[in-house]
XYZ file of C-alpha atoms in Angstrom:
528
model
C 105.554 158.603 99.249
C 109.718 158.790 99.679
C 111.070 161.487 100.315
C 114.712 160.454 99.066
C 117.590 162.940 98.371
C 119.165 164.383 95.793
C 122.957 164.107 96.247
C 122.984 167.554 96.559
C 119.864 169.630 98.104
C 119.487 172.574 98.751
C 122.018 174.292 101.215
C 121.337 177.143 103.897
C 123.841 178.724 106.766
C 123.112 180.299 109.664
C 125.172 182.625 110.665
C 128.856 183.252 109.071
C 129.598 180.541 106.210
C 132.571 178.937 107.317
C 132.404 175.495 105.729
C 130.153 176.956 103.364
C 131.938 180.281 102.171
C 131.428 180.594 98.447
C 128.392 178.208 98.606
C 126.519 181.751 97.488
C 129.028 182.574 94.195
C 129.339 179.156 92.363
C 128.041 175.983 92.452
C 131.549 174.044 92.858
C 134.791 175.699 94.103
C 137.719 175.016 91.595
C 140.971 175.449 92.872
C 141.716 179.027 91.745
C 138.000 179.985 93.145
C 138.409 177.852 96.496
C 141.744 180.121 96.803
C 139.875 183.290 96.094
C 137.327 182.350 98.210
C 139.452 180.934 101.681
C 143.209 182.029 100.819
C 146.391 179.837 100.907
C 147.072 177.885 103.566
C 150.417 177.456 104.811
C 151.850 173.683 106.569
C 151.742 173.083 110.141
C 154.024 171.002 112.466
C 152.717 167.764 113.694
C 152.193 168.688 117.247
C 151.358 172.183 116.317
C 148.460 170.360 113.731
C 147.463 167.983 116.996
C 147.707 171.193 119.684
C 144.874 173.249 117.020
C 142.823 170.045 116.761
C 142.886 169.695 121.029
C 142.209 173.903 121.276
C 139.093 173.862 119.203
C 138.011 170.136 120.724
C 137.819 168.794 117.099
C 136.272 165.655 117.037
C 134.908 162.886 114.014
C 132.218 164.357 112.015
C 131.096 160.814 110.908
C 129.372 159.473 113.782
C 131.434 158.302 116.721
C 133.309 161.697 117.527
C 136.353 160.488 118.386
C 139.184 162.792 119.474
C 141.072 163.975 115.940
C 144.229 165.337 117.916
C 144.181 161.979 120.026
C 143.927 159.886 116.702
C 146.703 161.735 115.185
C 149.029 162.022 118.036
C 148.377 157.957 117.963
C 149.405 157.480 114.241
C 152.349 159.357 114.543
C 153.662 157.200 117.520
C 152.912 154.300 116.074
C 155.181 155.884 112.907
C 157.434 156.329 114.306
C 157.881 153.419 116.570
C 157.727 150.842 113.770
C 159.969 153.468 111.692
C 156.944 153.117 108.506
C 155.539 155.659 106.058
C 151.592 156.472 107.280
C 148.880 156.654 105.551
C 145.977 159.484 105.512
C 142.259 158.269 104.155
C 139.142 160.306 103.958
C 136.127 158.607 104.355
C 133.604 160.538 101.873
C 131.705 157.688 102.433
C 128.051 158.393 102.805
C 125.476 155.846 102.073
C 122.371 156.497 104.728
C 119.551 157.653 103.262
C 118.862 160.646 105.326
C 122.360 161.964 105.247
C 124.210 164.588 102.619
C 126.578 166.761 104.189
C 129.837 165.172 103.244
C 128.404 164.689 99.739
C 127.700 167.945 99.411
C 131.082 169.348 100.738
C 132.593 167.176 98.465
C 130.378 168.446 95.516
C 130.964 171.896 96.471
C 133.854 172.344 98.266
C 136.460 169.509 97.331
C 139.779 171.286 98.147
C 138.389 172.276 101.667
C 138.846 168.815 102.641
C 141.517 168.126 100.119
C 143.184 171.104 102.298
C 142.640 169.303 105.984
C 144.211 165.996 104.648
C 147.375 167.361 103.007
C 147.728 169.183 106.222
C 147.692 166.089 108.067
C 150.049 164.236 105.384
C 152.250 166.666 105.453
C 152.514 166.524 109.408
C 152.659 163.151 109.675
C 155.271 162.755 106.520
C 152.881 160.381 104.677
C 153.356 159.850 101.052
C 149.839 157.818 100.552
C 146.466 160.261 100.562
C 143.198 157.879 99.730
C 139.554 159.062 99.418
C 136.933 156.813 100.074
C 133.611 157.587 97.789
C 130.994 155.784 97.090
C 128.460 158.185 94.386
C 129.120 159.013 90.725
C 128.918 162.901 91.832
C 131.933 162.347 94.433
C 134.118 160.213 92.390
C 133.793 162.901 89.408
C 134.648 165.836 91.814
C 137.627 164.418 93.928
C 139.192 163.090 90.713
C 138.900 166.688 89.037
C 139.918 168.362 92.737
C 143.088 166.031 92.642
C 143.938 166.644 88.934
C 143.388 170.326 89.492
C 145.914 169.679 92.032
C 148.375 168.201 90.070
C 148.206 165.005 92.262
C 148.052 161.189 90.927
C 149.060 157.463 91.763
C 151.495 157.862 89.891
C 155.001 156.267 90.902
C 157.939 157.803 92.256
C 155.617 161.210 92.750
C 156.331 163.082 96.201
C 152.513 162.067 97.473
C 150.998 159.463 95.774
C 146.976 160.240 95.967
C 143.742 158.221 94.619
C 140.252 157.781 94.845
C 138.802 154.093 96.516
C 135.601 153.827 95.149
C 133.270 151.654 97.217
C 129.623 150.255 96.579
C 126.240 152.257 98.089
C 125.777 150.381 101.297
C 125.369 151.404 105.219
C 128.670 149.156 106.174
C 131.089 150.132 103.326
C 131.066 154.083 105.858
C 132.739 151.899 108.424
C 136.272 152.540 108.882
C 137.798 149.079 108.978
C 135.580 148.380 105.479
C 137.207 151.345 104.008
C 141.162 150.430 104.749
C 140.173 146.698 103.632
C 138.925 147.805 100.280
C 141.694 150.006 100.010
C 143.751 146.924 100.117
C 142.321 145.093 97.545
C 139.610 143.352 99.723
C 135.919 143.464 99.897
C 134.031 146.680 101.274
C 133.595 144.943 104.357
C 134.596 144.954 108.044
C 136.853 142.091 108.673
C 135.889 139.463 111.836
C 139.332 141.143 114.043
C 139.237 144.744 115.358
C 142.491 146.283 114.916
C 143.038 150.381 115.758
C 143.814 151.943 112.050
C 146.034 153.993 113.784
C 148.490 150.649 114.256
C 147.703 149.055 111.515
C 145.275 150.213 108.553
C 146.753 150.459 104.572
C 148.708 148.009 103.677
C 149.716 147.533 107.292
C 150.729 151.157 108.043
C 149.408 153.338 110.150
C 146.652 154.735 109.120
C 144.807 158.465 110.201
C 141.477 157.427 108.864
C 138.578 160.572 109.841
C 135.735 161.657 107.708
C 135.264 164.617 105.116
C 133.455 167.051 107.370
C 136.432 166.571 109.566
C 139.390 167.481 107.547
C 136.813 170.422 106.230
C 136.987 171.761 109.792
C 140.787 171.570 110.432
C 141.626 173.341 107.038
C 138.939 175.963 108.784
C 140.274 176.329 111.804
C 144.081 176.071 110.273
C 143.562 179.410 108.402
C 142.010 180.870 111.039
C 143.563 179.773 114.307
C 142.117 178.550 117.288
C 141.217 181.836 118.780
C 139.223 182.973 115.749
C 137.795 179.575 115.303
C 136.534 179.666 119.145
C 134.574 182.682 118.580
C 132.202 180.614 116.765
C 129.675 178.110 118.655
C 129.840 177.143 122.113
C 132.729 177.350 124.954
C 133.081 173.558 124.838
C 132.270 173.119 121.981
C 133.014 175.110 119.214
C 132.924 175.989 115.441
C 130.264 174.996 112.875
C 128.441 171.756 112.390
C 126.889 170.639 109.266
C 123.414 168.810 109.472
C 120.850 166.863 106.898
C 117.593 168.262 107.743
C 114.851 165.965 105.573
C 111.560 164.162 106.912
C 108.133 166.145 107.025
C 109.698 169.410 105.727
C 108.660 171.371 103.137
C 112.571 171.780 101.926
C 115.113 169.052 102.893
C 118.169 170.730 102.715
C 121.961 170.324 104.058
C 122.695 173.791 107.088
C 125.362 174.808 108.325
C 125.054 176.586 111.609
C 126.839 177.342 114.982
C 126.557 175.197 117.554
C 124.108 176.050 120.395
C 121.666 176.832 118.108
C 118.301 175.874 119.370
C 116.714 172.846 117.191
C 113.403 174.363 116.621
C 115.600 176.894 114.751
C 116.665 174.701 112.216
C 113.278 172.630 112.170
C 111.612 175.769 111.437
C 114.199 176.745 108.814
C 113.116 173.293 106.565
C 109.438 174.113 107.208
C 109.144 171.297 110.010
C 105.472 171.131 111.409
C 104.558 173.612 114.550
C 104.751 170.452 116.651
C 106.655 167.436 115.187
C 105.349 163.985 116.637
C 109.019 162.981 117.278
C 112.445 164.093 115.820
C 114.637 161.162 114.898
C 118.632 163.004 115.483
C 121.596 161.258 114.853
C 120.323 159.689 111.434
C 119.121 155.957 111.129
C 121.976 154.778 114.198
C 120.444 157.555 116.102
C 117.912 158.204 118.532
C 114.491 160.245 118.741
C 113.158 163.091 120.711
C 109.886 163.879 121.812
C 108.542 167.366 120.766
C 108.779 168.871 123.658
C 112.352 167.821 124.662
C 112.909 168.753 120.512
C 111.700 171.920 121.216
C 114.095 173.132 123.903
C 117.221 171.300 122.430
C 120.517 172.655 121.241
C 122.511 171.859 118.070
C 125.823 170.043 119.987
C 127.150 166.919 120.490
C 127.004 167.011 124.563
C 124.047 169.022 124.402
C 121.895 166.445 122.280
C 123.326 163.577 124.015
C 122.402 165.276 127.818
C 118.801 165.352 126.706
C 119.008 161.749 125.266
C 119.396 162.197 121.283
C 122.575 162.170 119.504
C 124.302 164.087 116.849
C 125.268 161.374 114.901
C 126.136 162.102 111.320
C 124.153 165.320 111.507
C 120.902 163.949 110.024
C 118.066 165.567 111.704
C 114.391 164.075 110.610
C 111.093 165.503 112.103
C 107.717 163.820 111.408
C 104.261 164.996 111.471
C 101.425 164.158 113.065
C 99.653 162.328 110.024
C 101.544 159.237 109.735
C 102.480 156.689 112.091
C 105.798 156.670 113.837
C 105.970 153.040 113.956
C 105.038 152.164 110.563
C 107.731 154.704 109.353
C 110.298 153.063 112.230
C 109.210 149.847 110.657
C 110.478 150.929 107.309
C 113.707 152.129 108.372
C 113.903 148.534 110.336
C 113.535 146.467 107.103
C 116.254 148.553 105.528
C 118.417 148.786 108.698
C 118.178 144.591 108.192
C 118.579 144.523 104.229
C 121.881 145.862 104.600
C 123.396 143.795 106.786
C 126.795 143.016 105.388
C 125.490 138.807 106.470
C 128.996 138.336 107.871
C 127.764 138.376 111.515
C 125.269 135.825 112.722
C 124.007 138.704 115.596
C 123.498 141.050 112.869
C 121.973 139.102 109.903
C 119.850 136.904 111.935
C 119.036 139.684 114.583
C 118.411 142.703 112.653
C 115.462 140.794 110.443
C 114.034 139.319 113.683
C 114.076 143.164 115.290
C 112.295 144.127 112.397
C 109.642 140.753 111.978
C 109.195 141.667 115.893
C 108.245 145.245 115.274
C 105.922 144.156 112.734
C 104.604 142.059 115.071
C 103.699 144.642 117.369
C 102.527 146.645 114.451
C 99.974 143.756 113.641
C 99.031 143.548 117.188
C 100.644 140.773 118.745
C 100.446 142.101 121.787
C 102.889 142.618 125.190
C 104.687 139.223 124.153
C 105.797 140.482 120.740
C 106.352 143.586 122.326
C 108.701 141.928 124.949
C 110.379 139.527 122.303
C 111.454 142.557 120.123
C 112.911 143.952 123.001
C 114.924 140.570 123.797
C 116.565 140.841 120.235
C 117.538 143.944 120.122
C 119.641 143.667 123.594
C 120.750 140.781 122.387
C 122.167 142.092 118.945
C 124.123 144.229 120.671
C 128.140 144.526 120.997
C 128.521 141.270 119.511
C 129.008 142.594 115.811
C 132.387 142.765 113.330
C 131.133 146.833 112.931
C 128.608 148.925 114.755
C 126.013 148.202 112.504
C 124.105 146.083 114.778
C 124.507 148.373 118.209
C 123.350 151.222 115.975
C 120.414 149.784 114.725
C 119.217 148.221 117.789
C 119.299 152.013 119.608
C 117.532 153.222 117.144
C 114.813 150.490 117.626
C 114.960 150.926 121.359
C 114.765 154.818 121.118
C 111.902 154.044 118.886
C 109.647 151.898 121.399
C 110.715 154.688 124.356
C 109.858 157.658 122.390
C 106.386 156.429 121.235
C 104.659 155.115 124.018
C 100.939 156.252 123.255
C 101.075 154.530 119.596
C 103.193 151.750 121.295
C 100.006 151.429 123.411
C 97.429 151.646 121.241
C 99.204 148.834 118.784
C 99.922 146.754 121.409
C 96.925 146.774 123.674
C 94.019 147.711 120.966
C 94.057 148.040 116.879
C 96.669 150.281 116.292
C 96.440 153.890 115.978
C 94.288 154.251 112.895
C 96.976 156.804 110.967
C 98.597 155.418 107.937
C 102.228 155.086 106.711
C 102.825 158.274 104.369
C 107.103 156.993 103.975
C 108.355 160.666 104.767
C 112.048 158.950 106.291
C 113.787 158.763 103.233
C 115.243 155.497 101.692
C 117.540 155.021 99.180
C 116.088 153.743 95.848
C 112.467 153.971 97.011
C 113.157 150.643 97.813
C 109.345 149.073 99.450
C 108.846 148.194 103.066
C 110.536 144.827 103.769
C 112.377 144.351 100.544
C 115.987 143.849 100.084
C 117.619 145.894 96.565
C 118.458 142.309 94.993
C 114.665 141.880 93.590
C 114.067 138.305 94.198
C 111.975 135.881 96.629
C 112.566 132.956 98.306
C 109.527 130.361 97.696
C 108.238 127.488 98.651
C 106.378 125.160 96.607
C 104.186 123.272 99.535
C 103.539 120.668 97.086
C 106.839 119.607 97.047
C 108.141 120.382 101.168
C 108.828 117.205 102.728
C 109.756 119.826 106.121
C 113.660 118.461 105.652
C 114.516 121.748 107.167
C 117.998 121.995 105.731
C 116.909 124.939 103.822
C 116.211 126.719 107.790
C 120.087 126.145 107.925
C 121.593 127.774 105.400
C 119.684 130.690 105.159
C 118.141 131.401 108.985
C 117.658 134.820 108.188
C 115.170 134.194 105.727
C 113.652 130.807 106.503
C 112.632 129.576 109.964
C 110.807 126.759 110.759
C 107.396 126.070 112.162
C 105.913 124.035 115.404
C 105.438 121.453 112.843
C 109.295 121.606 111.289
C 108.080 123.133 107.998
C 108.652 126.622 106.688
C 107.128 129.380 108.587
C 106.721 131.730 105.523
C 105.744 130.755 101.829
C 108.350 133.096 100.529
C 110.758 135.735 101.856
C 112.775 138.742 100.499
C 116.393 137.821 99.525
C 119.071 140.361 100.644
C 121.712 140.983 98.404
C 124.332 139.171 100.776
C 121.928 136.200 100.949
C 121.704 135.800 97.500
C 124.542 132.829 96.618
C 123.578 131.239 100.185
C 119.789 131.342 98.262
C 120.928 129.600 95.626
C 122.337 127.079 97.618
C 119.528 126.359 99.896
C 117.283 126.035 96.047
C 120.330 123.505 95.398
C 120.451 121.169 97.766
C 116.676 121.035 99.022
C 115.804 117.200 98.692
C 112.497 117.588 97.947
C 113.270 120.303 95.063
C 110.665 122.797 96.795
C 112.753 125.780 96.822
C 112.741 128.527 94.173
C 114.023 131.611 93.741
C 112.113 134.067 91.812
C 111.880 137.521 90.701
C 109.373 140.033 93.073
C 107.105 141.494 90.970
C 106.941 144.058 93.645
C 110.616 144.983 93.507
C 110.880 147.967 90.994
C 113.729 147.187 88.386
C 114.566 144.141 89.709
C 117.605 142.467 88.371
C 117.220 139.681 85.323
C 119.542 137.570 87.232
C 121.887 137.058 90.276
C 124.957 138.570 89.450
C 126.924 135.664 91.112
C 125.673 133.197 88.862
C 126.709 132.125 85.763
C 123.861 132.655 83.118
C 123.460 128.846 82.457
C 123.418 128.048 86.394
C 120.986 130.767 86.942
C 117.960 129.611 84.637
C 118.884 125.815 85.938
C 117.957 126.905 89.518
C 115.132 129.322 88.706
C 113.720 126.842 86.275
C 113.572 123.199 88.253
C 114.972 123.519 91.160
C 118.084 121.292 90.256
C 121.851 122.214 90.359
């Protein structure tokens, strides 16, 4: 079983809508409706707009929580210090598997977060507005909230908006990925770290937040900070939005108050009585036992005091009939498949975490167990993106949470419960296999043990004791797939294929970055 995720389940509140108003009346908020439904909204000053943001502690809704008032008090400096037009993106970006609040806000309530960013361009006197999608559903809606608007990319107009649509993959979320596309570039992070808020768009600096976040300051703007206080916790307040999926009987997207206790909103998506583990935070996130899970409260500091995480607000409960390791194994493989295979840490470390959990899986005992640990530390921080630090807590949460089935899988032959797949992927996409649909092989007739094959693509071929291949054939990520080819290419001894995986479900014909008469060359012989 996978239990992936519509692009827009179902959605509950708890508590006051705020977010969510008019969620009950129609299924997508038009302009005249989303007017109706939260009133107009009148501009506000820069440091009046940065002054709200600090009063109601606003931070990013995508992950990292920065500051919002710090991030915009930085672009404006920086504005006005190199005397240069900003720019204002939305990241609607959303490509984990286990999360769909921002797709759902910007399903259901585009102009909500069309509302925060104008507020912000308008402060900041930016004349560029860019959102970031990545899903049929939120192209379609953002393009009919911004005609419904009366706003295009059209020269000489006042504010010059458009949609930057992006492919379906874990990195293209990341902020410096988004302003690079938005340039023209690939959806990528690029090898330098540079603050958007210096230098993002075409240079200029750049207030870059995601879609939940300019939601909440188009709340909290109509409301003031007072009103907006009244809501959630002293330190925290407002409304956050979470992902609830997993073993529940209905995955669905809630809204609700922070300080809510957890067991609340497990019990709300028909979570079992008493969850093995709850993974919060999403697939960068980390998991909590069911007795910390129990006694938890919906916050950022509160989740992080009792050693979870908020995350992207993907909460993900599983039951007691499946085992937690398989399922972290899973997410593992994915985690590894997408890789952007720009940084050697990441696309050589991420499929070595997950061959080492597999290990341990299989019973290799405390020195797999102790070799998985040595790659993920050593994945860590050394990355273009976050990518790599995420997924290496997760698989550290993962071997502290579970210590019993660590045990048993380690020390004897495993803990006897099967893998039932209830942590959604995208695409149903197997265990171990990337989305591109092909192998690696090696014909052993032909292997002289050359090894140059181990040096183009490490991630997928290492070699043995005896300096041939350790595997017979290996899963080719889509970022691998040209670096493939090569390694088919230039093997001396001709004993590399690539082939289609029968196992892959609609696996491409070919690889889209060959030319049809160079791809049936290399499939076919070998040759170039």
């Amino acid at each position: 079983m996978n239990a992936s995720l519509p692009d827009v389940p179902e959605v509950r509140v708890v508590g006051l809508p705020l977010l969510t108003s008019g969620f009950d009346l129609v299924e997508r908020l038009d302009l005249a409706m989303h007017l109706k439904v939260h009133g107009p909204l009148r501009p506000v000053a820069g440091e009046q707009l940065a002054g709200l943001a600090e009063a109601i502690g606003l931070r990013g809704r995508g992950g990292a929580g920065f500051p919002f008032a710090t991030k915009l008090r930085a672009v404006a400096e920086s504005a006005i210090r190199r005397g240069v037009r900003p720019v204002v993106v939305v990241n609607g970006s959303e490509d984990e598997p286990a999360c769909r609040k921002d797709t759902v806000l910007i399903n259901r309530a585009p102009h909500l977060i069309l509302d925060g960013a104008l507020l912000a361009a308008e402060a900041l006197g930016a004349r560029t507005l860019i959102v970031g999608v990545t899903r049929d559903s939120t192209e379609a809606s953002v393009r009919a909230a911004l005609a419904e608007r009366g706003l295009s990319d059209r020269r000489g107009s006042r504010l010059r908006a458009r949609v930057q649509r992006n492919p379906v993959r874990m990195v293209t979320g990341e902020s410096s990925a988004l302003v690079r596309s938005a340039d023209g570039g690939p959806a990528l992070p690029p090898g330098r770290k540079v603050r958007t808020a210096d230098s993002g768009v075409g240079g200029a600096p750049t207030l870059l937040s995601n879609a939940e976040t300019f939601a909440q300051l188009a709340v909290a703007a109509r409301t003031g900070a007072d009103r907006y206080r009244r809501t959630g916790l002293r330190d925290e307040p407002g409304t956050v939005l979470l992902t609830v999926s997993g073993a529940v009987a209905r995955p669905m997207v809630v809204e609700v108050p922070t300080g809510v206790p957890l067991r609340y909103v497990l019990q709300l998506a028909g979570a079992p009585p008493l969850p093995q583990g709850v993974l919060t935070g999403g697939y960068h996130g980390k998991w909590l036992d069911p007795v910390t899970a129990h006694d938890a409260v919906v916050s950022r500091a509160a989740l992080e005091a009792c050693g979870g995480a908020l995350g992207a607000g993907a909460v993900l409960p599983i039951g007691p009939g499946t085992c937690p390791l398989g399922e972290s194994l899973r997410v593992a493989h994915w985690l590894a498949a997408e890789s952007a295979g720009q940084c050697g840490p990441c696309y050589l470390g991420l499929p070595a975490a997950a061959r080492g959990l597999a290990d341990v899986l299989d019973g290799g005992g405390p020195t797999a167990l102790e070799a998985l640990r040595e790659v993920t530390r050593a994945v860590k921080r050394r990355g273009a993106c976050k990518h790599p630090d995420g997924s290496a807590a997760f698989l550290e949460s993962t071997i502290a949470a579970f210590t019993d089935d660590l045990a048993a899988h380690v020390l004897g032959d495993g803990c006897g419960r099967p893998v039932e797949g209830v942590l959604p992927l995208q695409d149903d996409a197997p265990q171990g296999e990337a989305p591109s649909g092909r192998k690696l092989a090696v014909d052993w007739t032909l292997c002289q043990g050359h090894g140059l094959c181990a040096d183009i693509v490490p991630e997928l071929i290492q070699l043995g004791p005896d300096g041939f291949p350790s595997v017979a054939e290996a899963a080719v990520p889509r970022y691998a797939e040209a670096r493939a080819q090569r390694a088919v290419r230039r093997c001396p001894a001709l004993a590399l294929r690539v082939e289609e995986d029968p196992a892959a479900p609609g696996a491409p014909r070919t690889l889209p970055m060959l030319s049809r008469g160079r791809g049936r060359r290399a499939l076919g012989s070998g040759r170039a």
